[in-house]
CSV table of C-alpha atoms in Angstrom, one decimal:
chain,number,residue,atom,x,y,z
M,1,MET,CA,-61.7,27.8,-66.0
M,2,THR,CA,-62.3,25.5,-63.1
M,3,SER,CA,-65.5,26.3,-61.2
M,4,ARG,CA,-67.7,24.3,-58.8
M,5,LEU,CA,-70.8,25.5,-60.6
M,6,PHE,CA,-69.7,24.0,-63.9
M,7,SER,CA,-68.2,20.8,-62.6
M,8,PRO,CA,-70.2,17.6,-63.2
M,9,LEU,CA,-72.0,15.8,-60.4
M,10,SER,CA,-72.6,12.1,-60.3
M,11,LEU,CA,-75.9,10.8,-58.8
M,12,ARG,CA,-76.2,7.0,-59.0
M,13,SER,CA,-75.7,6.2,-62.7
M,14,LEU,CA,-76.5,9.8,-63.7
M,15,THR,CA,-74.1,12.6,-64.3
M,16,LEU,CA,-75.2,16.2,-64.4
M,17,LYS,CA,-73.1,18.4,-66.7
M,18,ASN,CA,-73.2,21.2,-64.2
M,19,ARG,CA,-74.6,22.0,-60.7
M,20,ILE,CA,-77.4,24.3,-62.0
M,21,ALA,CA,-81.0,23.1,-61.6
M,22,VAL,CA,-84.2,24.9,-62.6
M,23,SER,CA,-86.5,24.7,-59.7
M,24,PRO,CA,-90.1,23.5,-60.0
M,25,MET,CA,-92.3,26.5,-60.9
M,26,CYS,CA,-96.1,26.0,-61.3
M,27,GLN,CA,-97.5,27.4,-64.5
M,28,TYR,CA,-101.2,26.7,-63.9
M,29,SER,CA,-101.6,26.3,-67.6
M,30,ALA,CA,-102.6,22.7,-68.2
M,31,GLY,CA,-106.0,21.4,-69.3
M,32,ASP,CA,-107.2,18.6,-67.1
M,33,GLY,CA,-103.6,18.0,-66.1
M,34,ILE,CA,-102.3,17.5,-69.6
M,35,ALA,CA,-99.0,19.2,-70.6
M,36,ASN,CA,-99.2,21.3,-73.7
M,37,ASP,CA,-97.1,23.5,-75.9
M,38,TRP,CA,-96.7,26.1,-73.1
M,39,HIS,CA,-94.9,23.5,-70.9
M,40,LEU,CA,-92.7,22.3,-73.8
M,41,VAL,CA,-91.5,25.9,-74.6
M,42,HIS,CA,-91.3,26.9,-70.9
M,43,LEU,CA,-89.1,24.0,-69.9
M,44,GLY,CA,-87.4,23.6,-73.3
M,45,LYS,CA,-85.8,27.1,-73.2
M,46,PHE,CA,-84.0,26.2,-70.0
M,47,ALA,CA,-82.4,23.3,-71.7
M,48,GLN,CA,-81.3,25.7,-74.5
M,49,GLY,CA,-80.0,27.9,-71.8
M,50,GLY,CA,-77.6,25.3,-70.5
M,51,ALA,CA,-79.2,24.1,-67.1
M,52,GLY,CA,-77.9,20.7,-66.1
M,53,LEU,CA,-81.1,19.6,-64.3
M,54,ILE,CA,-84.7,20.8,-65.1
M,55,PHE,CA,-87.7,20.1,-62.9
M,56,THR,CA,-91.3,20.2,-64.0
M,57,GLU,CA,-93.7,22.1,-61.8
M,58,ALA,CA,-95.5,20.0,-59.1
M,59,VAL,CA,-97.3,17.2,-61.0
M,60,ALA,CA,-100.3,15.9,-59.2
M,61,VAL,CA,-100.5,12.1,-58.6
M,62,ASN,CA,-104.2,12.2,-58.7
M,63,ARG,CA,-106.9,14.6,-59.9
M,64,ASN,CA,-107.8,15.8,-56.4
M,65,GLY,CA,-104.2,16.4,-55.7
M,66,ARG,CA,-104.0,19.4,-58.0
M,67,ILE,CA,-103.5,22.9,-56.5
M,68,THR,CA,-105.6,24.6,-59.2
M,69,HIS,CA,-107.6,23.6,-62.2
M,70,GLY,CA,-104.5,24.5,-64.3
M,71,ASP,CA,-102.0,22.1,-62.6
M,72,LEU,CA,-100.1,19.3,-64.4
M,73,GLY,CA,-101.0,15.7,-63.5
M,74,ILE,CA,-99.8,12.2,-64.2
M,75,TRP,CA,-102.7,10.1,-63.1
M,76,SER,CA,-103.1,8.4,-66.5
M,77,ASP,CA,-101.0,7.2,-69.4
M,78,GLU,CA,-102.3,10.1,-71.5
M,79,HIS,CA,-100.7,12.5,-69.0
M,80,ALA,CA,-97.4,10.6,-69.2
M,81,ALA,CA,-97.4,10.6,-73.0
M,82,ALA,CA,-97.8,14.4,-73.1
M,83,LEU,CA,-94.8,14.7,-70.8
M,84,ALA,CA,-92.7,12.3,-72.8
M,85,ARG,CA,-92.2,14.8,-75.7
M,86,ILE,CA,-90.9,17.3,-73.2
M,87,THR,CA,-88.3,14.9,-71.6
M,88,ALA,CA,-87.1,14.0,-75.1
M,89,PHE,CA,-86.5,17.6,-75.9
M,90,LEU,CA,-84.7,18.3,-72.7
M,91,ARG,CA,-82.4,15.3,-73.1
M,92,ALA,CA,-81.7,16.1,-76.7
M,93,HIS,CA,-80.3,19.5,-75.5
M,94,GLY,CA,-78.1,18.0,-72.8
M,95,SER,CA,-80.2,18.5,-69.7
M,96,VAL,CA,-81.6,16.0,-67.3
M,97,PRO,CA,-85.4,15.9,-67.1
M,98,ALA,CA,-86.8,15.8,-63.5
M,99,ILE,CA,-90.3,15.5,-62.3
M,100,GLN,CA,-91.7,16.7,-59.0
M,101,LEU,CA,-94.5,14.5,-57.8
M,102,GLY,CA,-97.0,16.0,-55.3
M,103,HIS,CA,-100.4,16.2,-53.8
M,104,ALA,CA,-101.8,19.6,-52.7
M,105,GLY,CA,-103.7,18.3,-49.6
M,106,ARG,CA,-105.6,21.0,-47.9
M,107,LYS,CA,-104.2,23.6,-50.3
M,108,ALA,CA,-106.0,22.0,-53.2
M,109,SER,CA,-109.0,23.4,-55.1
M,110,MET,CA,-107.7,27.0,-55.1
M,111,GLN,CA,-107.5,29.9,-57.5
M,112,ARG,CA,-104.5,30.5,-59.8
M,113,PRO,CA,-102.2,33.1,-58.2
M,114,TRP,CA,-103.1,35.8,-60.6
M,115,GLU,CA,-106.8,35.3,-60.0
M,116,GLY,CA,-106.5,35.7,-56.2
M,117,ASN,CA,-104.3,32.9,-54.8
M,118,ALA,CA,-107.0,31.9,-52.4
M,119,ALA,CA,-110.1,29.6,-52.2
M,120,LEU,CA,-112.3,29.3,-55.3
M,121,THR,CA,-115.1,31.9,-55.5
M,122,GLU,CA,-118.2,32.5,-57.6
M,123,THR,CA,-116.0,34.0,-60.3
M,124,GLU,CA,-114.4,30.6,-60.9
M,125,PHE,CA,-117.7,28.8,-60.5
M,126,ALA,CA,-119.1,30.9,-63.3
M,127,LYS,CA,-116.3,29.6,-65.6
M,128,GLY,CA,-117.2,26.0,-64.8
M,129,GLU,CA,-114.2,25.6,-62.4
M,130,MET,CA,-115.9,24.0,-59.4
M,131,PRO,CA,-114.2,23.0,-56.1
M,132,TRP,CA,-113.4,19.4,-55.3
M,133,ARG,CA,-113.0,17.4,-52.1
M,134,THR,CA,-109.8,18.1,-50.3
M,135,VAL,CA,-107.9,15.9,-47.9
M,136,ALA,CA,-105.5,16.5,-45.0
M,137,PRO,CA,-104.2,14.7,-41.9
M,138,SER,CA,-106.7,16.7,-39.8
M,139,PRO,CA,-109.9,18.6,-40.7
M,140,LEU,CA,-108.3,22.0,-40.4
M,141,PRO,CA,-108.7,24.5,-43.3
M,142,MET,CA,-105.6,26.3,-44.5
M,143,ALA,CA,-107.1,29.7,-43.6
M,144,GLU,CA,-110.5,31.3,-43.0
M,145,GLY,CA,-112.8,30.9,-46.0
M,146,TRP,CA,-111.0,27.8,-47.3
M,147,LEU,CA,-112.5,24.4,-47.7
M,148,VAL,CA,-112.5,22.2,-44.6
M,149,PRO,CA,-110.5,19.1,-45.7
M,150,HIS,CA,-111.6,15.6,-45.1
M,151,GLU,CA,-109.5,13.9,-42.4
M,152,MET,CA,-107.7,11.0,-44.2
M,153,THR,CA,-108.3,7.5,-43.0
M,154,ALA,CA,-105.6,4.9,-43.0
M,155,GLN,CA,-107.2,3.6,-46.3
M,156,ASP,CA,-107.0,7.1,-47.8
M,157,ILE,CA,-103.3,7.2,-47.0
M,158,ALA,CA,-102.7,3.8,-48.5
M,159,ASP,CA,-104.6,4.8,-51.6
M,160,THR,CA,-102.4,8.0,-51.9
M,161,VAL,CA,-99.2,5.9,-51.5
M,162,ARG,CA,-100.4,3.7,-54.4
M,163,ASP,CA,-101.1,6.9,-56.5
M,164,PHE,CA,-97.5,8.0,-55.9
M,165,VAL,CA,-96.3,4.6,-57.0
M,166,ASP,CA,-98.4,4.6,-60.1
M,167,ALA,CA,-97.2,8.2,-60.9
M,168,THR,CA,-93.6,7.0,-60.4
M,169,ARG,CA,-94.0,4.2,-62.9
M,170,ARG,CA,-95.5,6.6,-65.5
M,171,ALA,CA,-92.7,9.1,-64.8
M,172,HIS,CA,-90.1,6.5,-65.6
M,173,TRP,CA,-92.0,5.5,-68.8
M,174,ALA,CA,-92.2,9.2,-69.8
M,175,GLY,CA,-88.4,9.5,-69.7
M,176,PHE,CA,-87.7,11.3,-66.5
M,177,ASP,CA,-84.3,10.6,-64.9
M,178,VAL,CA,-84.8,12.3,-61.5
M,179,ALA,CA,-87.9,12.1,-59.4
M,180,GLU,CA,-88.6,14.4,-56.5
M,181,ILE,CA,-91.3,13.9,-53.8
M,182,HIS,CA,-92.9,17.2,-52.8
M,183,ALA,CA,-93.0,17.3,-49.0
M,184,ALA,CA,-92.8,21.1,-48.6
M,185,HIS,CA,-94.9,24.3,-48.6
M,186,GLY,CA,-97.8,23.0,-46.6
M,187,TYR,CA,-99.0,20.6,-49.2
M,188,LEU,CA,-100.2,17.1,-48.2
M,189,LEU,CA,-97.0,15.4,-47.1
M,190,ALA,CA,-95.7,18.6,-45.4
M,191,SER,CA,-99.0,19.0,-43.6
M,192,PHE,CA,-98.5,15.5,-42.1
M,193,LEU,CA,-95.0,16.5,-40.9
M,194,SER,CA,-96.0,19.7,-39.2
M,195,PRO,CA,-97.6,19.8,-35.7
M,196,HIS,CA,-99.3,23.0,-36.9
M,197,SER,CA,-101.5,21.0,-39.3
M,198,ASN,CA,-101.4,17.4,-38.0
M,199,LYS,CA,-103.4,16.9,-34.8
M,200,ARG,CA,-103.9,13.2,-35.2
M,201,THR,CA,-103.6,10.8,-32.3
M,202,ASP,CA,-103.2,7.6,-34.4
M,203,ALA,CA,-100.1,6.1,-35.9
M,204,TYR,CA,-99.9,9.0,-38.4
M,205,GLY,CA,-99.8,11.7,-35.8
M,206,GLY,CA,-98.5,12.7,-32.3
M,207,SER,CA,-94.8,12.2,-32.2
M,208,ARG,CA,-92.4,13.4,-34.8
M,209,GLU,CA,-91.9,9.8,-36.0
M,210,GLY,CA,-95.7,9.4,-36.3
M,211,ARG,CA,-96.1,12.6,-38.3
M,212,ALA,CA,-93.4,11.4,-40.6
M,213,LYS,CA,-94.9,8.0,-41.2
M,214,ALA,CA,-97.0,9.0,-44.2
M,215,LEU,CA,-93.9,10.5,-45.9
M,216,PHE,CA,-91.8,7.5,-45.1
M,217,GLU,CA,-94.4,5.2,-46.6
M,218,VAL,CA,-94.4,7.2,-49.8
M,219,VAL,CA,-90.6,7.4,-50.0
M,220,GLU,CA,-90.2,3.7,-49.4
M,221,ALA,CA,-92.8,2.8,-52.0
M,222,VAL,CA,-91.5,5.2,-54.6
M,223,ARG,CA,-87.9,4.1,-54.1
M,224,ALA,CA,-89.0,0.5,-54.6
M,225,GLU,CA,-90.7,1.4,-57.9
M,226,TRP,CA,-88.2,4.0,-59.2
M,227,PRO,CA,-85.2,2.3,-60.9
M,228,GLU,CA,-82.3,1.7,-58.7
M,229,ASP,CA,-79.9,3.6,-61.0
M,230,LYS,CA,-82.0,6.8,-60.9
M,231,PRO,CA,-81.7,9.4,-58.2
M,232,LEU,CA,-84.6,10.3,-55.8
M,233,PHE,CA,-84.9,13.8,-54.3
M,234,VAL,CA,-87.3,15.1,-51.6
M,235,ARG,CA,-88.2,18.7,-51.3
M,236,ILE,CA,-88.9,19.8,-47.7
M,237,SER,CA,-89.8,23.0,-45.9
M,238,SER,CA,-86.7,23.1,-43.7
M,239,VAL,CA,-88.7,25.3,-41.3
M,240,ASP,CA,-92.4,26.2,-41.3
M,241,GLY,CA,-91.7,29.6,-39.8
M,242,THR,CA,-94.5,29.3,-37.3
M,243,PRO,CA,-94.0,29.0,-33.5
M,244,ASP,CA,-95.9,25.6,-33.4
M,245,GLY,CA,-94.4,24.3,-36.7
M,246,TRP,CA,-91.7,22.1,-38.1
M,247,ASN,CA,-88.2,23.4,-37.4
M,248,LEU,CA,-84.6,22.9,-38.6
M,249,ASP,CA,-83.7,20.3,-35.9
M,250,ASP,CA,-86.7,18.3,-37.2
M,251,SER,CA,-85.4,18.6,-40.8
M,252,VAL,CA,-81.9,17.4,-39.8
M,253,TRP,CA,-83.5,14.3,-38.2
M,254,LEU,CA,-85.7,13.8,-41.2
M,255,ALA,CA,-82.9,14.1,-43.7
M,256,GLY,CA,-81.0,11.3,-42.0
M,257,GLU,CA,-84.1,9.1,-42.0
M,258,LEU,CA,-84.6,9.8,-45.7
M,259,LYS,CA,-81.0,9.1,-46.5
M,260,ALA,CA,-81.4,5.7,-44.9
M,261,ARG,CA,-84.4,5.0,-47.1
M,262,GLY,CA,-82.5,5.7,-50.3
M,263,VAL,CA,-83.1,9.4,-50.9
M,264,ASP,CA,-80.1,11.0,-52.7
M,265,VAL,CA,-80.7,14.7,-52.4
M,266,ILE,CA,-82.7,17.0,-50.0
M,267,ASP,CA,-84.1,20.0,-51.8
M,268,CYS,CA,-84.1,22.7,-49.0
M,269,SER,CA,-87.0,25.1,-49.2
M,270,SER,CA,-89.1,26.6,-46.4
M,271,GLY,CA,-92.4,28.0,-45.3
M,272,GLY,CA,-95.9,27.6,-46.8
M,273,ILE,CA,-97.7,25.8,-43.9
M,274,ALA,CA,-100.0,28.7,-43.2
M,275,GLY,CA,-100.0,30.5,-46.6
M,276,PRO,CA,-98.2,30.9,-49.9
M,277,ALA,CA,-94.5,29.9,-49.7
M,278,THR,CA,-93.4,32.4,-52.3
M,279,ALA,CA,-95.5,35.5,-51.6
M,280,GLY,CA,-94.3,36.6,-48.1
M,281,ARG,CA,-95.0,40.2,-46.9
M,282,THR,CA,-91.3,40.9,-46.1
M,283,PRO,CA,-88.8,40.2,-48.9
M,284,PRO,CA,-86.1,37.8,-47.6
M,285,PRO,CA,-82.4,38.4,-48.1
M,286,PRO,CA,-80.4,36.8,-51.0
M,287,GLY,CA,-79.7,33.1,-50.4
M,288,PHE,CA,-81.9,33.0,-47.3
M,289,GLN,CA,-82.4,29.3,-47.4
M,290,VAL,CA,-78.7,28.3,-47.9
M,291,PRO,CA,-78.1,27.9,-44.2
M,292,TYR,CA,-80.7,25.1,-44.1
M,293,ALA,CA,-79.0,23.3,-46.9
M,294,GLU,CA,-75.6,23.7,-45.3
M,295,ARG,CA,-76.6,22.4,-41.9
M,296,ILE,CA,-78.5,19.4,-43.3
M,297,LYS,CA,-75.6,18.5,-45.5
M,298,ARG,CA,-73.0,19.0,-42.7
M,299,GLU,CA,-74.9,17.0,-40.1
M,300,THR,CA,-76.2,14.1,-42.2
M,301,GLY,CA,-73.8,13.8,-45.1
M,302,ILE,CA,-76.6,13.8,-47.6
M,303,LEU,CA,-76.4,15.9,-50.8
M,304,THR,CA,-78.4,19.1,-50.7
M,305,GLN,CA,-79.9,21.5,-53.2
M,306,ALA,CA,-80.0,25.1,-52.3
M,307,VAL,CA,-82.8,27.4,-53.5
M,308,GLY,CA,-84.1,30.9,-52.8
M,309,LEU,CA,-83.0,34.2,-54.2
M,310,ILE,CA,-79.7,32.8,-55.7
M,311,THR,CA,-79.4,35.2,-58.6
M,312,GLU,CA,-75.7,35.8,-59.3
M,313,ALA,CA,-73.1,33.5,-60.7
M,314,GLN,CA,-70.4,34.3,-58.1
M,315,GLN,CA,-73.0,33.9,-55.3
M,316,ALA,CA,-73.8,30.4,-56.6
M,317,GLU,CA,-70.1,29.6,-57.0
M,318,ASP,CA,-69.3,30.7,-53.4
M,319,ILE,CA,-72.1,28.6,-52.0
M,320,LEU,CA,-70.7,25.5,-53.7
M,321,ALA,CA,-67.1,26.4,-52.9
M,322,ALA,CA,-68.0,26.7,-49.2
M,323,GLY,CA,-69.5,23.3,-49.2
M,324,SER,CA,-72.9,24.6,-48.2
M,325,ALA,CA,-74.8,22.7,-51.0
M,326,ASP,CA,-74.2,20.5,-53.9
M,327,ILE,CA,-76.7,21.8,-56.4
M,328,ILE,CA,-77.9,25.4,-57.0
M,329,ALA,CA,-81.6,25.7,-58.0
M,330,ILE,CA,-82.8,28.9,-59.6
M,331,GLY,CA,-86.4,29.7,-60.1
M,332,ARG,CA,-87.7,33.2,-60.9
M,333,GLU,CA,-84.2,34.2,-62.0
M,334,ALA,CA,-84.5,31.5,-64.7
M,335,LEU,CA,-87.8,33.1,-65.8
M,336,SER,CA,-86.1,36.5,-66.0
M,337,ASP,CA,-83.1,35.0,-67.9
M,338,PRO,CA,-83.5,31.5,-69.3
M,339,ASN,CA,-79.9,31.7,-70.5
M,340,TRP,CA,-78.6,32.2,-66.9
M,341,PRO,CA,-76.3,29.2,-67.0
M,342,VAL,CA,-74.4,30.3,-70.2
M,343,HIS,CA,-74.2,33.9,-68.9
M,344,ALA,CA,-72.9,32.5,-65.6
M,345,ALA,CA,-70.2,30.6,-67.4
M,346,ASP,CA,-69.1,33.7,-69.1
M,347,THR,CA,-69.1,35.7,-65.8
M,348,LEU,CA,-67.0,33.0,-64.1
M,349,GLY,CA,-64.3,33.3,-66.8
M,350,ASP,CA,-65.0,30.4,-69.1
M,351,ASP,CA,-63.3,31.5,-72.3
M,352,LYS,CA,-65.3,28.8,-74.2
M,353,ALA,CA,-68.7,29.8,-72.8
M,354,PHE,CA,-70.0,30.3,-76.2
M,355,GLU,CA,-69.7,26.6,-76.9
M,356,THR,CA,-72.3,25.9,-74.3
M,357,TRP,CA,-74.9,27.8,-76.3
M,358,PRO,CA,-77.0,25.8,-78.8
M,359,LYS,CA,-75.0,26.0,-82.1
M,360,GLN,CA,-77.9,27.9,-83.7
M,361,TYR,CA,-77.3,30.7,-81.2
M,362,GLY,CA,-73.6,30.3,-80.2
M,363,TRP,CA,-72.2,30.8,-83.7
M,364,TRP,CA,-73.9,34.2,-84.0
M,365,LEU,CA,-73.3,35.4,-80.5
M,366,ASN,CA,-69.6,34.5,-80.6
M,367,LYS,CA,-69.3,36.6,-83.7
M,368,ARG,CA,-70.8,39.5,-81.8
M,369,ARG,CA,-68.5,38.9,-78.9
M,370,GLU,CA,-65.5,39.1,-81.1
M,371,SER,CA,-66.5,42.6,-82.3
M,372,THR,CA,-68.2,44.0,-79.1
M,373,GLY,CA,-66.8,42.0,-76.2
M,374,ARG,CA,-70.1,40.7,-75.1
M,375,TYR,CA,-72.6,38.0,-76.1
């Protein structure tokens, strides 16, 4: 079988065994930012299932950069050590470990989604989960009832750039081979980009170039710290989806600028500037963000990662075959089926698909296939 989905992809000195990535998915299950057994099992089963590239959830570069009290962090060596055992497991099972580095900005200090997905309330306070100081480019709350963020000074921005650099150094020590800067979904760096949330009149606001300045400073500093032979991704909201927000023309321009600064892949998501990025009222169609990845790739030549309701093997294969993206990221479909990659190989006609299972599973499942015709 020859398929694009299961062809290797070289990124600097790294080679992915296939084009399947597991997208960052927050689990809100850490204690003071420290990874635990939940994160090991959650991410480890995707390696057992055959994904080539596995991202952590958004990992906060400082304590106040968490979305919720349950977010992962990497603001100390203790945090990095807890993540190191996860990267070792992923690598031992043939997957590339990737970390998404982020800061929640004005969307920090909020409830876990299953507790309300909004600003913290007396219910959380009674559990000892108190709010913390939030920051943003402008003192505009995310929505009514949310904390009014502190407008960042130039020194605040410089301190945050330093936090990203420190987090990058720890991520390398912890064994990650891909780093992704989170500049999507209305979090801090996305809120600098968007005219919806950035009303500054200094060097970090106003024009598109000014609004991108904070992101450029983070990217340049992270690229300088991150080993030259390791790839750097940036996740963006290709469109905000608001009339006064960031649009696809802006994203094409941004991708070209990021490519010039040493970014290897643009991870093409959307939305989130004025609310949750993954909890819209109207369900979008399958592959709804693929056109963003396709245009950015076509007009800038940078590699792109497509994400968003990609659920079927043939759908993923067709996206790659059309040249619309270079990597397929699955999220909630991976939660539903952690073995999606090995099932996809079978669907696409790989007569040796059983060999991609861990031997502890593949031997048994191949025997069942011999007698029943299915794994």
